[in-house]
Short mmCIF file of C-alpha atoms in Angstrom, two decimals:
data_model
loop_
_atom_site.label_atom_id
_atom_site.label_comp_id
_atom_site.label_asym_id
_atom_site.label_seq_id
_atom_site.Cartn_x
_atom_site.Cartn_y
_atom_site.Cartn_z
CA MET A 30 -107.27 -168.89 -20.27
CA THR A 31 -110.51 -167.10 -19.42
CA LYS A 32 -109.85 -163.84 -17.30
CA LEU A 33 -112.39 -163.47 -14.52
CA ALA A 34 -112.45 -160.03 -11.74
CA ILE A 35 -113.97 -160.38 -8.86
CA ILE A 36 -114.86 -156.82 -8.13
CA TYR A 37 -116.52 -156.52 -4.61
CA TYR A 38 -117.36 -153.97 -1.32
CA SER A 39 -117.22 -155.30 1.76
CA ALA A 40 -117.67 -153.19 5.38
CA THR A 41 -117.61 -156.60 7.99
CA GLY A 42 -115.25 -159.31 5.88
CA HIS A 43 -118.51 -161.17 5.35
CA GLY A 44 -118.23 -159.93 0.91
CA THR A 45 -113.97 -160.68 1.65
CA ALA A 46 -114.53 -164.21 2.33
CA MET A 47 -116.66 -164.89 -0.29
CA ALA A 48 -114.69 -163.27 -2.93
CA GLN A 49 -111.82 -165.67 -1.59
CA VAL A 50 -114.09 -168.88 -2.13
CA LEU A 51 -114.97 -167.38 -5.59
CA SER A 52 -111.24 -166.90 -6.75
CA ASP A 53 -110.15 -170.08 -5.67
CA ALA A 54 -112.79 -171.88 -7.45
CA ALA A 55 -112.13 -169.76 -10.56
CA GLU A 56 -108.64 -170.62 -10.38
CA SER A 57 -109.57 -174.24 -10.08
CA ALA A 58 -111.38 -173.98 -13.41
CA GLY A 59 -108.60 -172.88 -15.17
CA ALA A 60 -109.48 -169.02 -14.95
CA GLU A 61 -106.61 -166.30 -14.25
CA VAL A 62 -108.47 -164.23 -11.68
CA ARG A 63 -108.37 -160.30 -10.50
CA VAL A 64 -109.60 -159.67 -6.84
CA ARG A 65 -110.14 -156.16 -6.33
CA HIS A 66 -112.15 -154.62 -3.33
CA ILE A 67 -114.00 -151.41 -3.75
CA ALA A 68 -112.23 -148.79 -1.68
CA GLU A 69 -113.80 -147.52 1.49
CA THR A 70 -115.67 -144.22 1.10
CA ARG A 71 -116.65 -143.65 4.97
CA ASP A 72 -114.35 -142.22 7.49
CA PRO A 73 -112.73 -145.06 9.75
CA GLN A 74 -113.30 -143.03 13.00
CA THR A 75 -117.21 -143.25 11.68
CA PHE A 76 -116.92 -147.20 12.48
CA ALA A 77 -114.01 -147.68 14.92
CA GLU A 78 -116.48 -149.41 17.78
CA ASN A 79 -117.20 -151.95 15.11
CA PRO A 80 -114.63 -154.46 15.36
CA ALA A 81 -115.39 -156.64 12.32
CA TRP A 82 -115.73 -153.34 9.74
CA SER A 83 -112.53 -152.02 11.22
CA ALA A 84 -110.57 -155.61 11.06
CA ASN A 85 -111.76 -155.94 7.13
CA TYR A 86 -111.07 -152.26 6.54
CA GLU A 87 -107.18 -152.79 7.87
CA ALA A 88 -106.86 -156.04 5.88
CA THR A 89 -108.06 -154.52 2.63
CA LYS A 90 -107.08 -151.02 2.62
CA ASP A 91 -103.70 -151.48 1.39
CA LEU A 92 -105.02 -153.85 -1.43
CA PRO A 93 -105.44 -152.91 -5.29
CA ALA A 94 -108.56 -151.26 -5.48
CA ALA A 95 -111.26 -152.04 -8.29
CA THR A 96 -111.07 -149.62 -11.00
CA GLY A 97 -112.53 -149.67 -14.61
CA ASP A 98 -109.94 -151.41 -16.39
CA ASP A 99 -110.66 -154.31 -14.08
CA ILE A 100 -113.57 -154.69 -15.87
CA VAL A 101 -112.00 -154.11 -19.70
CA TRP A 102 -109.71 -156.65 -18.69
CA ALA A 103 -111.65 -159.68 -17.43
CA ASP A 104 -114.05 -162.18 -20.07
CA GLY A 105 -116.43 -162.12 -16.95
CA VAL A 106 -117.31 -160.54 -13.77
CA ILE A 107 -118.55 -161.06 -10.77
CA PHE A 108 -119.44 -158.24 -8.11
CA GLY A 109 -120.77 -158.18 -4.47
CA SER A 110 -121.72 -155.66 -2.00
CA PRO A 111 -123.60 -156.31 1.03
CA THR A 112 -127.49 -155.13 0.61
CA ARG A 113 -128.41 -151.56 2.12
CA PHE A 114 -131.96 -151.18 2.27
CA GLY A 115 -133.08 -153.48 -0.60
CA SER A 116 -129.97 -152.22 -2.84
CA THR A 117 -126.21 -152.10 -3.16
CA ALA A 118 -124.08 -150.25 -0.59
CA SER A 119 -123.11 -146.79 -1.55
CA PRO A 120 -119.66 -147.04 -1.89
CA PHE A 121 -120.15 -149.93 -4.78
CA GLN A 122 -122.91 -147.46 -6.47
CA THR A 123 -120.39 -144.82 -6.28
CA TYR A 124 -117.80 -147.21 -8.25
CA ILE A 125 -120.75 -148.29 -10.86
CA ASP A 126 -121.54 -144.73 -11.13
CA SER A 127 -118.06 -143.99 -12.22
CA LEU A 128 -118.07 -146.33 -15.16
CA GLY A 129 -120.05 -144.02 -17.67
CA GLY A 130 -116.56 -143.41 -19.81
CA LEU A 131 -116.14 -147.10 -20.45
CA TRP A 132 -120.02 -147.58 -20.44
CA ALA A 133 -119.71 -144.92 -23.64
CA GLU A 134 -116.81 -146.63 -25.36
CA GLY A 135 -119.30 -150.16 -24.81
CA LYS A 136 -116.14 -151.22 -22.93
CA LEU A 137 -118.89 -153.06 -20.94
CA ALA A 138 -120.41 -155.30 -22.95
CA ASP A 139 -120.45 -158.76 -24.22
CA LYS A 140 -118.91 -160.19 -20.98
CA ALA A 141 -120.32 -162.52 -18.12
CA TYR A 142 -121.59 -161.25 -15.18
CA ALA A 143 -123.19 -162.47 -11.75
CA ALA A 144 -123.16 -161.21 -8.32
CA TYR A 145 -123.65 -162.07 -5.14
CA THR A 146 -124.64 -160.32 -1.83
CA SER A 147 -125.32 -160.37 1.76
CA SER A 148 -127.54 -159.25 4.74
CA ASN A 149 -128.26 -159.42 8.90
CA THR A 150 -131.39 -161.36 7.98
CA ALA A 151 -132.91 -163.60 5.61
CA HIS A 152 -135.12 -161.63 2.73
CA GLY A 153 -133.12 -158.62 4.29
CA GLY A 154 -133.34 -157.28 0.61
CA GLN A 155 -130.70 -159.95 -0.84
CA GLU A 156 -132.58 -160.75 -3.93
CA THR A 157 -133.42 -157.22 -4.81
CA THR A 158 -130.17 -155.70 -4.29
CA LEU A 159 -129.22 -158.85 -7.21
CA THR A 160 -131.80 -157.96 -9.53
CA ALA A 161 -130.98 -154.13 -9.02
CA LEU A 162 -127.45 -154.44 -10.07
CA TYR A 163 -128.27 -156.88 -12.65
CA THR A 164 -130.79 -153.35 -13.85
CA SER A 165 -127.05 -152.00 -14.39
CA LEU A 166 -125.40 -154.89 -16.19
CA MET A 167 -128.07 -154.63 -18.31
CA HIS A 168 -127.30 -150.93 -19.47
CA PHE A 169 -123.77 -152.30 -19.95
CA GLY A 170 -124.86 -154.69 -22.67
CA GLY A 171 -123.24 -157.29 -20.02
CA ILE A 172 -124.46 -161.20 -20.64
CA LEU A 173 -126.58 -162.14 -17.20
CA VAL A 174 -124.77 -165.31 -16.18
CA PRO A 175 -127.27 -166.16 -12.66
CA PRO A 176 -126.49 -169.68 -10.97
CA GLY A 177 -130.41 -170.18 -11.50
CA TYR A 178 -131.12 -173.83 -10.19
CA THR A 179 -128.19 -175.07 -12.95
CA ASP A 180 -127.24 -178.05 -10.33
CA GLY A 181 -129.22 -179.07 -7.67
CA LEU A 182 -127.07 -177.85 -4.39
CA LYS A 183 -128.56 -174.54 -5.56
CA PHE A 184 -131.56 -176.29 -3.79
CA ALA A 185 -129.67 -175.72 -0.87
CA ASP A 186 -128.95 -172.30 -1.02
CA GLY A 187 -132.18 -171.51 -2.58
CA ASN A 188 -130.91 -168.35 -4.94
CA PRO A 189 -131.35 -168.73 -8.36
CA TYR A 190 -130.46 -165.06 -9.18
CA GLY A 191 -126.75 -165.04 -7.48
CA VAL A 192 -125.66 -166.33 -3.86
CA SER A 193 -126.20 -164.85 -0.63
CA HIS A 194 -125.15 -164.99 2.52
CA VAL A 195 -126.87 -164.23 6.01
CA THR A 196 -124.66 -162.78 8.34
CA GLY A 197 -126.73 -162.63 11.30
CA PRO A 198 -127.64 -159.38 13.96
CA GLU A 199 -124.57 -159.07 14.69
CA ASN A 200 -122.67 -159.72 11.63
CA LYS A 201 -120.94 -163.52 13.04
CA ASN A 202 -122.52 -165.73 11.21
CA GLU A 203 -119.61 -168.06 8.74
CA LEU A 204 -119.93 -169.00 5.41
CA ASP A 205 -121.58 -172.42 5.46
CA ASP A 206 -121.22 -175.13 3.53
CA ALA A 207 -123.94 -174.72 1.01
CA THR A 208 -123.30 -171.07 0.29
CA LYS A 209 -119.08 -172.36 -0.22
CA ALA A 210 -120.81 -174.56 -2.73
CA ALA A 211 -123.18 -172.09 -4.50
CA LEU A 212 -119.85 -169.51 -4.51
CA GLU A 213 -117.94 -172.06 -6.36
CA HIS A 214 -120.76 -173.64 -8.46
CA MET A 215 -121.09 -169.74 -9.38
CA ALA A 216 -118.21 -169.21 -10.14
CA GLN A 217 -117.54 -172.37 -12.55
CA ARG A 218 -120.32 -171.37 -14.28
CA VAL A 219 -118.72 -167.99 -15.09
CA VAL A 220 -115.37 -169.37 -16.17
CA ARG A 221 -117.26 -172.05 -18.59
CA ILE A 222 -119.61 -169.57 -20.20
CA ALA A 223 -116.98 -166.31 -20.38
CA GLY A 224 -114.51 -168.36 -21.60
CA LEU A 225 -117.25 -169.47 -24.16
CA LEU A 226 -118.26 -165.81 -25.17
CA ALA A 227 -114.02 -164.81 -25.41
CA ALA A 228 -113.69 -167.77 -27.93
#
């Protein structure tokens, strides 16, 4: 059974919702799935006036947090981070920066990787966030498995680099059907390629 890790940071919950769609699709494709959130690094008091951020924190704080072992365990990994000024969020980057020992041992290499992101606005740094993240994965020696335009549904969501969601100025936009379909396609594609690599 192909093992897929979905490792993500989410502030206001969109990344959490995207991870769930990915997990369901991967399990339907026959994978064993681990979903792990990256622990919040900010004091909850600093975002207490943001209801969505506080709600997502409360919903996920007691769930297992991501470690490097989750990558070692997996045949494929899908990462998720909101965009922050065109790159990944600082808690996500802190997690990536913690992987140096595993990188030095070659334990991050030869796995299938893809990623997803979100931002308040269209073109709000989504593509640069994904390509910047993929630069790190190239350092890992990872096998990049972006969705490209490998299915006609990708012309609806329009992102060949991964999957992205526009949350809206007040973070209220729910996942639409095109985004959900793109997430499902990416999960199935990563599971398939990871299985081939593992075999």
